[in-house]
PDB file of C-alpha atoms and ligand atoms in Angstrom:
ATOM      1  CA  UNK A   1     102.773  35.851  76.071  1.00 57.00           C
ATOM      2  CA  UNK A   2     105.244  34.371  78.972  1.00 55.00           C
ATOM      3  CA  UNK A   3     104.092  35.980  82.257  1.00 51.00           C
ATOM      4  CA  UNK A   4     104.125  34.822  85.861  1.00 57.00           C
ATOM      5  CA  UNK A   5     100.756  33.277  86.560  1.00 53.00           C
ATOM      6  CA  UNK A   6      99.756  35.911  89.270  1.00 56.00           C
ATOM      7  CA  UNK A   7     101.162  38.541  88.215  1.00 85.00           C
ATOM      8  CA  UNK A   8      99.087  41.014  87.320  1.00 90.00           C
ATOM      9  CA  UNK A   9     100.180  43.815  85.015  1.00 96.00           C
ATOM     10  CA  UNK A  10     101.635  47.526  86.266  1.00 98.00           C
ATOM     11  CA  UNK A  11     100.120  50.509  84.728  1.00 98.00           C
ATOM     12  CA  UNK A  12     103.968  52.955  85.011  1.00 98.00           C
ATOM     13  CA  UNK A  13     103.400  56.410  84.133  1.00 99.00           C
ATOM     14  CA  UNK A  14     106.404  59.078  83.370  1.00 98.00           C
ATOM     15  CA  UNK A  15     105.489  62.449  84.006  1.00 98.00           C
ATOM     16  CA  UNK A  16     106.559  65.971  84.384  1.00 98.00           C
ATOM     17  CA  UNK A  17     108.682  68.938  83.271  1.00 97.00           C
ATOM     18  CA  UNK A  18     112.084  67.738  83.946  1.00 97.00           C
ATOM     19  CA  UNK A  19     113.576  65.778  81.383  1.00 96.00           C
ATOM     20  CA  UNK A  20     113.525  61.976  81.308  1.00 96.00           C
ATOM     21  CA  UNK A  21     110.536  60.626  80.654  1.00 97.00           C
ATOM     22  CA  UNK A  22     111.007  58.650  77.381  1.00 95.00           C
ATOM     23  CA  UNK A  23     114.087  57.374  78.061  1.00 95.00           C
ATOM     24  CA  UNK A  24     112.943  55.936  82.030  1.00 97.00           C
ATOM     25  CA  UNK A  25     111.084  54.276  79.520  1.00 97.00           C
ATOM     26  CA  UNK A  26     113.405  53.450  76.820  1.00 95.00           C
ATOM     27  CA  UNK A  27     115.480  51.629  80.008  1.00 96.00           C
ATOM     28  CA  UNK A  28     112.733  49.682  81.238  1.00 97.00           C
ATOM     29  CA  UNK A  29     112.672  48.519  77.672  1.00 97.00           C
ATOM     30  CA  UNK A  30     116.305  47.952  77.749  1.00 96.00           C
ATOM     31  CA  UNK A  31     116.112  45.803  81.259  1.00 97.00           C
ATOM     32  CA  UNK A  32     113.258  44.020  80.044  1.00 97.00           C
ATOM     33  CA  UNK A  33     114.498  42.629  77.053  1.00 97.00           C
ATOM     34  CA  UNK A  34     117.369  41.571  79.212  1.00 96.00           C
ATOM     35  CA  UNK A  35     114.561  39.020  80.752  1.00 96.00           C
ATOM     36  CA  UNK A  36     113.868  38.044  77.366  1.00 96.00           C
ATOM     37  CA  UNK A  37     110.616  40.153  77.178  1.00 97.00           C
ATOM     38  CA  UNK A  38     108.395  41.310  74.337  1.00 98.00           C
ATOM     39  CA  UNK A  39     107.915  45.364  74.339  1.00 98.00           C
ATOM     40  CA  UNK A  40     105.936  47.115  71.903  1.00 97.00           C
ATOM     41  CA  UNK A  41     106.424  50.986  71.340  1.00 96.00           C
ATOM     42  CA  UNK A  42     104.059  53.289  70.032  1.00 95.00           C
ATOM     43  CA  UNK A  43     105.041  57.320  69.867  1.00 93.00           C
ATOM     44  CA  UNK A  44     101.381  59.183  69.721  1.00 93.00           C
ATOM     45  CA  UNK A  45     103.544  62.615  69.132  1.00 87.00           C
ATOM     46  CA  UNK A  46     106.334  61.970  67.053  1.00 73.00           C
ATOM     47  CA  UNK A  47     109.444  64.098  67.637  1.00 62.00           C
ATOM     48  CA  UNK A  48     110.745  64.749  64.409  1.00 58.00           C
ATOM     49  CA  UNK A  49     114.182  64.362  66.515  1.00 57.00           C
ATOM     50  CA  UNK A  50     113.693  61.242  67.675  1.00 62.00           C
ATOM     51  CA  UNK A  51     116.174  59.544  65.482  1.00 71.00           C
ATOM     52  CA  UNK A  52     118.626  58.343  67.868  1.00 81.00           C
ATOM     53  CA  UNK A  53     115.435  56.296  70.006  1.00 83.00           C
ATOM     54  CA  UNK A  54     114.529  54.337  66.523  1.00 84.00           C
ATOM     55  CA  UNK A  55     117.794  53.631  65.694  1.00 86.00           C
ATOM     56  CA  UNK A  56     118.833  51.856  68.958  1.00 89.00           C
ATOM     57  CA  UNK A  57     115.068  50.325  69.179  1.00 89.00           C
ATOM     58  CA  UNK A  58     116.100  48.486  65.881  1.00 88.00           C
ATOM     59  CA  UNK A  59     119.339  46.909  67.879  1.00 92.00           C
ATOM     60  CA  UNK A  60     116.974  45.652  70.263  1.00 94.00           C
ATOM     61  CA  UNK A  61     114.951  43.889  68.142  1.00 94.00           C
ATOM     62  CA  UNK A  62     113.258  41.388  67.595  1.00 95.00           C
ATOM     63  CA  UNK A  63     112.103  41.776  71.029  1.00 97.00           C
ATOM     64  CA  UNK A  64     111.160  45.475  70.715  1.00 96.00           C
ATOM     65  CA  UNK A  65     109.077  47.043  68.210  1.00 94.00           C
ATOM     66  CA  UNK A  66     108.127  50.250  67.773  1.00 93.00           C
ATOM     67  CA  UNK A  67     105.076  52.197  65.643  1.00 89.00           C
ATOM     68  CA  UNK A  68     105.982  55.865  65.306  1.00 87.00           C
ATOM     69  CA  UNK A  69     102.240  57.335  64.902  1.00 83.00           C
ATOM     70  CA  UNK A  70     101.968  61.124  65.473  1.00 72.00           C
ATOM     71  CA  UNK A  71     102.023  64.125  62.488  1.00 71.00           C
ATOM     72  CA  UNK A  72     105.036  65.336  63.705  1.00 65.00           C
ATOM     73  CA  UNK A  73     106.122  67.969  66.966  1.00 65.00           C
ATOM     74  CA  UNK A  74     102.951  69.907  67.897  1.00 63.00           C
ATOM     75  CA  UNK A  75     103.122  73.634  68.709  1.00 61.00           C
ATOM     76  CA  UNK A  76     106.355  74.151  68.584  1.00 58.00           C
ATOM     77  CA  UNK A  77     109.657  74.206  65.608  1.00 53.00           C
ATOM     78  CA  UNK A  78     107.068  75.335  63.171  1.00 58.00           C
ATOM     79  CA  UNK A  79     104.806  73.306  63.162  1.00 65.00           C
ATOM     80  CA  UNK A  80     102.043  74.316  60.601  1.00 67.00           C
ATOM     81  CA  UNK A  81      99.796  71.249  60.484  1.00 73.00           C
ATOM     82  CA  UNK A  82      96.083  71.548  61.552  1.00 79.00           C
ATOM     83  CA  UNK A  83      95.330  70.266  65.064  1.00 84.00           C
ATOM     84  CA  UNK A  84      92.731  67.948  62.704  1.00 87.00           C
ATOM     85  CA  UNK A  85      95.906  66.033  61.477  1.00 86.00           C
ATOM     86  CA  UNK A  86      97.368  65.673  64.960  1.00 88.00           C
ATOM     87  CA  UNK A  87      93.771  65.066  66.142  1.00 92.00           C
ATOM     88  CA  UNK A  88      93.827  62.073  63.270  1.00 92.00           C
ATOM     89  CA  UNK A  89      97.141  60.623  63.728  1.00 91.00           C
ATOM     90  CA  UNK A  90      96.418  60.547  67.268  1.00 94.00           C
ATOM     91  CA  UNK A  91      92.863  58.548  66.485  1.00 95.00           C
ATOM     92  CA  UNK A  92      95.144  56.272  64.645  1.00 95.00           C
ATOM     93  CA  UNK A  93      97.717  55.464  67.462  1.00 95.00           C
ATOM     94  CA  UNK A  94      94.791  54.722  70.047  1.00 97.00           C
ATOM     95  CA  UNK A  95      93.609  52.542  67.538  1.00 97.00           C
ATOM     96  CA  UNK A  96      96.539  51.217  66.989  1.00 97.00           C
ATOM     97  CA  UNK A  97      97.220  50.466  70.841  1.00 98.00           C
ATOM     98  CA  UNK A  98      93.959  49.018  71.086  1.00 98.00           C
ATOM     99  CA  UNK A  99      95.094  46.126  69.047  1.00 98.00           C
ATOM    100  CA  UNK A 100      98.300  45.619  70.011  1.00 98.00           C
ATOM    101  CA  UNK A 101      96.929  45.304  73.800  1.00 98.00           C
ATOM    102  CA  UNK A 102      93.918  43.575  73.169  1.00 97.00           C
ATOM    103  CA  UNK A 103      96.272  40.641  71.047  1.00 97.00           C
ATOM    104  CA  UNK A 104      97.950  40.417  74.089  1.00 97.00           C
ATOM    105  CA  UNK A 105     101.439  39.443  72.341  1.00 97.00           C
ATOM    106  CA  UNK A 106     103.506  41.423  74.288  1.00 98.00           C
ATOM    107  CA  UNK A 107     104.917  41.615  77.700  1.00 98.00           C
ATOM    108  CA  UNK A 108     105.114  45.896  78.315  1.00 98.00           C
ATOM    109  CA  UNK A 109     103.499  48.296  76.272  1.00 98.00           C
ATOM    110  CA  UNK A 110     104.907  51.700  76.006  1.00 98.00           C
ATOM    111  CA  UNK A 111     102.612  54.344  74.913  1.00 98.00           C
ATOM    112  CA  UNK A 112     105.097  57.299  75.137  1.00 96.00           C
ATOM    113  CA  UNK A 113     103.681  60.760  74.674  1.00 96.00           C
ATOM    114  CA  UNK A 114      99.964  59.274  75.071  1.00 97.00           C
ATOM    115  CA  UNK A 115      99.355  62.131  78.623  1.00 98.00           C
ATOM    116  CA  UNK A 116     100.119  64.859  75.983  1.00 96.00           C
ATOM    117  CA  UNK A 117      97.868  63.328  73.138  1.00 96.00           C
ATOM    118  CA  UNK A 118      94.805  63.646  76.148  1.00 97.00           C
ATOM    119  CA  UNK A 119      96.130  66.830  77.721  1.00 97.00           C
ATOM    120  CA  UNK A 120      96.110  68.563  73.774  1.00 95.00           C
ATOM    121  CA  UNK A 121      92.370  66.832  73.438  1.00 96.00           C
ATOM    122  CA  UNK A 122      93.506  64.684  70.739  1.00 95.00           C
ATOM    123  CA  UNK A 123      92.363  61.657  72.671  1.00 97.00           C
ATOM    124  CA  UNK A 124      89.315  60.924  75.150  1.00 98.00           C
ATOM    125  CA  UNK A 125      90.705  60.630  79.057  1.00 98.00           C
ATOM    126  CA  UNK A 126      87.518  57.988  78.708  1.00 98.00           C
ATOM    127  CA  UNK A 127      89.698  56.018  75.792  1.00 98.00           C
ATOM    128  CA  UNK A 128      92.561  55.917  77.766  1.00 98.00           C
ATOM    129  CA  UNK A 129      90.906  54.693  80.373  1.00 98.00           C
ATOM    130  CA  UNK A 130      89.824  51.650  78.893  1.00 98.00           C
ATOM    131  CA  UNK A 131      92.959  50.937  77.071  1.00 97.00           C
ATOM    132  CA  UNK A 132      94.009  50.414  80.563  1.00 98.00           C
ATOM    133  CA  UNK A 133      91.246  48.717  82.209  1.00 97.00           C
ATOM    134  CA  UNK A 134      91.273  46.128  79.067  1.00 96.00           C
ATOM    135  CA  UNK A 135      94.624  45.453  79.514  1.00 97.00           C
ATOM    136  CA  UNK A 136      95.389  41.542  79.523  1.00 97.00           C
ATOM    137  CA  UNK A 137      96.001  40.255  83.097  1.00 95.00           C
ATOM    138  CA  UNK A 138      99.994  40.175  83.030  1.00 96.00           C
ATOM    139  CA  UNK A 139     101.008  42.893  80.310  1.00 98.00           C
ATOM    140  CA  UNK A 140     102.745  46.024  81.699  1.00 98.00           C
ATOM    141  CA  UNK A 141     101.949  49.612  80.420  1.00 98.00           C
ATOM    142  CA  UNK A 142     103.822  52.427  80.454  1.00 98.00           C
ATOM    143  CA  UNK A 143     102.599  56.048  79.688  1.00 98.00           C
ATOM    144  CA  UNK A 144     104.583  58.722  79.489  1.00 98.00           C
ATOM    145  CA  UNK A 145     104.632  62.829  78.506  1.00 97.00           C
ATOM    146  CA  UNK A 146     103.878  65.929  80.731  1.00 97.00           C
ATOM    147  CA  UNK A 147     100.467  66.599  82.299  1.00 98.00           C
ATOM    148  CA  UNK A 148      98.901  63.278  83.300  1.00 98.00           C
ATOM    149  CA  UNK A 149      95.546  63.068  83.579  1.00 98.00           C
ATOM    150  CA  UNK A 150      94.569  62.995  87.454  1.00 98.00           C
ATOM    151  CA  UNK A 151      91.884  60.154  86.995  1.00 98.00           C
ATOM    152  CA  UNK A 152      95.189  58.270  84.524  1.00 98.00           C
ATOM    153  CA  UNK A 153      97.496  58.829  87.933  1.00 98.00           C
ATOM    154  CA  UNK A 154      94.649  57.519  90.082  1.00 98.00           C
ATOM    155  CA  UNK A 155      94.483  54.296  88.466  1.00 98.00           C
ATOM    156  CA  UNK A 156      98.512  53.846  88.035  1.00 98.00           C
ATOM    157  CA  UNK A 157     100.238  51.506  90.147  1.00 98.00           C
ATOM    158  CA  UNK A 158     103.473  53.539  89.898  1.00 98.00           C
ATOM    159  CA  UNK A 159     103.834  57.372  89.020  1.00 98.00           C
ATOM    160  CA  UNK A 160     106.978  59.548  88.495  1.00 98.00           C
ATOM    161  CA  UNK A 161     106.602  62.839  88.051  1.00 98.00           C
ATOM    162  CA  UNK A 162     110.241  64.347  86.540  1.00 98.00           C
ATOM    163  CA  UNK A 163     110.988  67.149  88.036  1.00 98.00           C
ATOM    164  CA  UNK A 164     113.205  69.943  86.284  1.00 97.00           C
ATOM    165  CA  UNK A 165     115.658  71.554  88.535  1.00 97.00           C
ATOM    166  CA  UNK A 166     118.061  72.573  85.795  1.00 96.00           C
ATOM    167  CA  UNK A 167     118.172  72.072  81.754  1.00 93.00           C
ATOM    168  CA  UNK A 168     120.816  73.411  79.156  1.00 91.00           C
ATOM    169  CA  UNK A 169     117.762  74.493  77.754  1.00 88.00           C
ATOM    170  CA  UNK A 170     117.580  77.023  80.186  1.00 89.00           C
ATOM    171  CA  UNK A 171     120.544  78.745  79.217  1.00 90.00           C
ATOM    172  CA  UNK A 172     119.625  78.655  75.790  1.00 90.00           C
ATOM    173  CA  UNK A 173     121.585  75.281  74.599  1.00 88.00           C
ATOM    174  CA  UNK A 174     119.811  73.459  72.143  1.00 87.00           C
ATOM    175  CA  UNK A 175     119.088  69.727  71.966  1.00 87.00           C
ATOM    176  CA  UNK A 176     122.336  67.210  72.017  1.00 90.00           C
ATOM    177  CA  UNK A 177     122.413  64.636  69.292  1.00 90.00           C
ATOM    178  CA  UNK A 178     123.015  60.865  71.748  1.00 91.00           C
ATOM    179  CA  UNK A 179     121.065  63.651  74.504  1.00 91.00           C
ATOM    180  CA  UNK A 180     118.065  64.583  73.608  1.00 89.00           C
ATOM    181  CA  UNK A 181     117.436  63.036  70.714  1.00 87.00           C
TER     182      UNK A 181
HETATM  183  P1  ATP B   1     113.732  62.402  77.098  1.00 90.15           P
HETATM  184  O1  ATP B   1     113.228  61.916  75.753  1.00 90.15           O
HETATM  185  O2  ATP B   1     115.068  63.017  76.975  1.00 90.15           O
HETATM  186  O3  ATP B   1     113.612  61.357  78.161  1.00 90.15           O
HETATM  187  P2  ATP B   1     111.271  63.554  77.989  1.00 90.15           P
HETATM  188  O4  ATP B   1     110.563  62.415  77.384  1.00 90.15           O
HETATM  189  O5  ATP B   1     111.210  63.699  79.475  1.00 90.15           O
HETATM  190  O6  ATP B   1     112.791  63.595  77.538  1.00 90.15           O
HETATM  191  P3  ATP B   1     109.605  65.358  76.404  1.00 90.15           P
HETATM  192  O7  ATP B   1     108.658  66.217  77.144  1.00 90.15           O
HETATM  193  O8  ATP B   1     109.094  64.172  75.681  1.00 90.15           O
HETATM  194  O9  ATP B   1     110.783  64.948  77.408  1.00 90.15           O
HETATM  195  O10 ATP B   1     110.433  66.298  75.421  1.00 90.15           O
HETATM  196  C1  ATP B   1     111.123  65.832  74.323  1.00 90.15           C
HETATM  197  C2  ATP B   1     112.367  66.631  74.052  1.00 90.15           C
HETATM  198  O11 ATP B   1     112.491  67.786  74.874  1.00 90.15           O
HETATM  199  C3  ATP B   1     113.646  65.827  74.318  1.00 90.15           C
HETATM  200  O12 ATP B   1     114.591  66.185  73.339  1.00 90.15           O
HETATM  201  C4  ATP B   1     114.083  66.285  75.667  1.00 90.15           C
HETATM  202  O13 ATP B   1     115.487  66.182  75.832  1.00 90.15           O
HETATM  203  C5  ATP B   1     113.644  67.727  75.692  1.00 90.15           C
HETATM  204  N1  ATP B   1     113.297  68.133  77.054  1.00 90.15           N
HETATM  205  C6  ATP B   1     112.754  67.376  78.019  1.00 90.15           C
HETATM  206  N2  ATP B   1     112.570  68.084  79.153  1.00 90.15           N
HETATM  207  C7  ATP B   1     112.997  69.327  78.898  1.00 90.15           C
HETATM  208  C8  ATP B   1     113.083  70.540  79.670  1.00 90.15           C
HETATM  209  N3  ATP B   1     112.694  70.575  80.932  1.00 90.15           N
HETATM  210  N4  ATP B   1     113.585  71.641  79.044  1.00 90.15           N
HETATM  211  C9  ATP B   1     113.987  71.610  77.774  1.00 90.15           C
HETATM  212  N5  ATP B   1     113.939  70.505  76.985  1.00 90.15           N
HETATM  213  C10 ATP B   1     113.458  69.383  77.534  1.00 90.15           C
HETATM  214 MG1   MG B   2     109.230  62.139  75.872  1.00 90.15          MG
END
């Protein structure tokens, strides 16, 4: 991995109601790559929507890589799975992360979704924790998804919290292909 000698990794978290938080994210990824930079992406809750994301990841590569790891939207659009499977797909992504971080290949790590895989209990806080604590010396990570963990904000070096002021969704418009998804 090419990093600056001193300097030391951020820990970025996305957070919030408003919409945003994937793609701050997704444009990090974006300006990174610019810089020649190695990202790896790995979705804990997979939005079945989420085509438009994986489609321009794949333009981006071979810098940018993605794992798409969750069962699928949780709670919501019918979703009729067993929190077990979430719970298990979920087990897998952490794994998953765990690798990717500890081989150290990359320069920024997105774990998008990962604050709503511990906020559902799908994943230990304590997990987390040391995902980020084990974290080579100059690799970035970036968490995103509503309802970050206090003790996850705590240890962040930068935090935005989106803040929803107004959606379409609000006036009952549904999701925007090249918008939301
Ligand atoms: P985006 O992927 O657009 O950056 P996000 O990551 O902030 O959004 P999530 O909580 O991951 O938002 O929600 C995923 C989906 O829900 C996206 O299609 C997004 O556009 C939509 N969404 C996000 N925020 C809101 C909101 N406040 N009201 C309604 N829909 C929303
Ligand atoms: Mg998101």
């Amino acid at each position: 991995m090419t990093v600056e000698p001193d300097s030391r990794g951020l820990v970025i978290v996305y957070t919030g109601n408003g919409k945003g938080k994937t793609t701050a994210a997704l444009g990090l990824c974006v300006r990174a790559v610019g810089w020649g930079n190695k990202i790896r992406i790995i979705q804990f809750i997979k939005s079945d929507w989420e085509y438009g994301e994986l489609k321009g990841i794949t333009r981006l590569a071979p810098e940018v890589d993605i794992d798409v790891m969750g069962a699928g939207c949780i709670g919501i659009l019918g979703d009729d799975k067993p929190l077990e499977d979430h719970r298990s797909a979920a087990q897998r992504a952490l794994v998953k992360a765990r690798e990717i971080i500890d081989a150290g290949e990359y320069n920024i790590v997105v774990l998008d979704e990962i604050n709503i895989a511990t906020h559902m209990g799908l994943i230990a806080i304590d997990n987390v924790l040391q995902l980020i604590a084990g974290r080579p010396h100059g690799m970035h990570l970036v968490l995103t998804g509503r309802y970050a963990d206090p003790r996850v904000i705590d240890v962040a070096d930068l935090v935005t919290e989106m803040k929803e002021i107004k959606h379409p969704f609000q006036k009952g418009q549904l999701s925007r292909r090249g918008i939301d998804y």
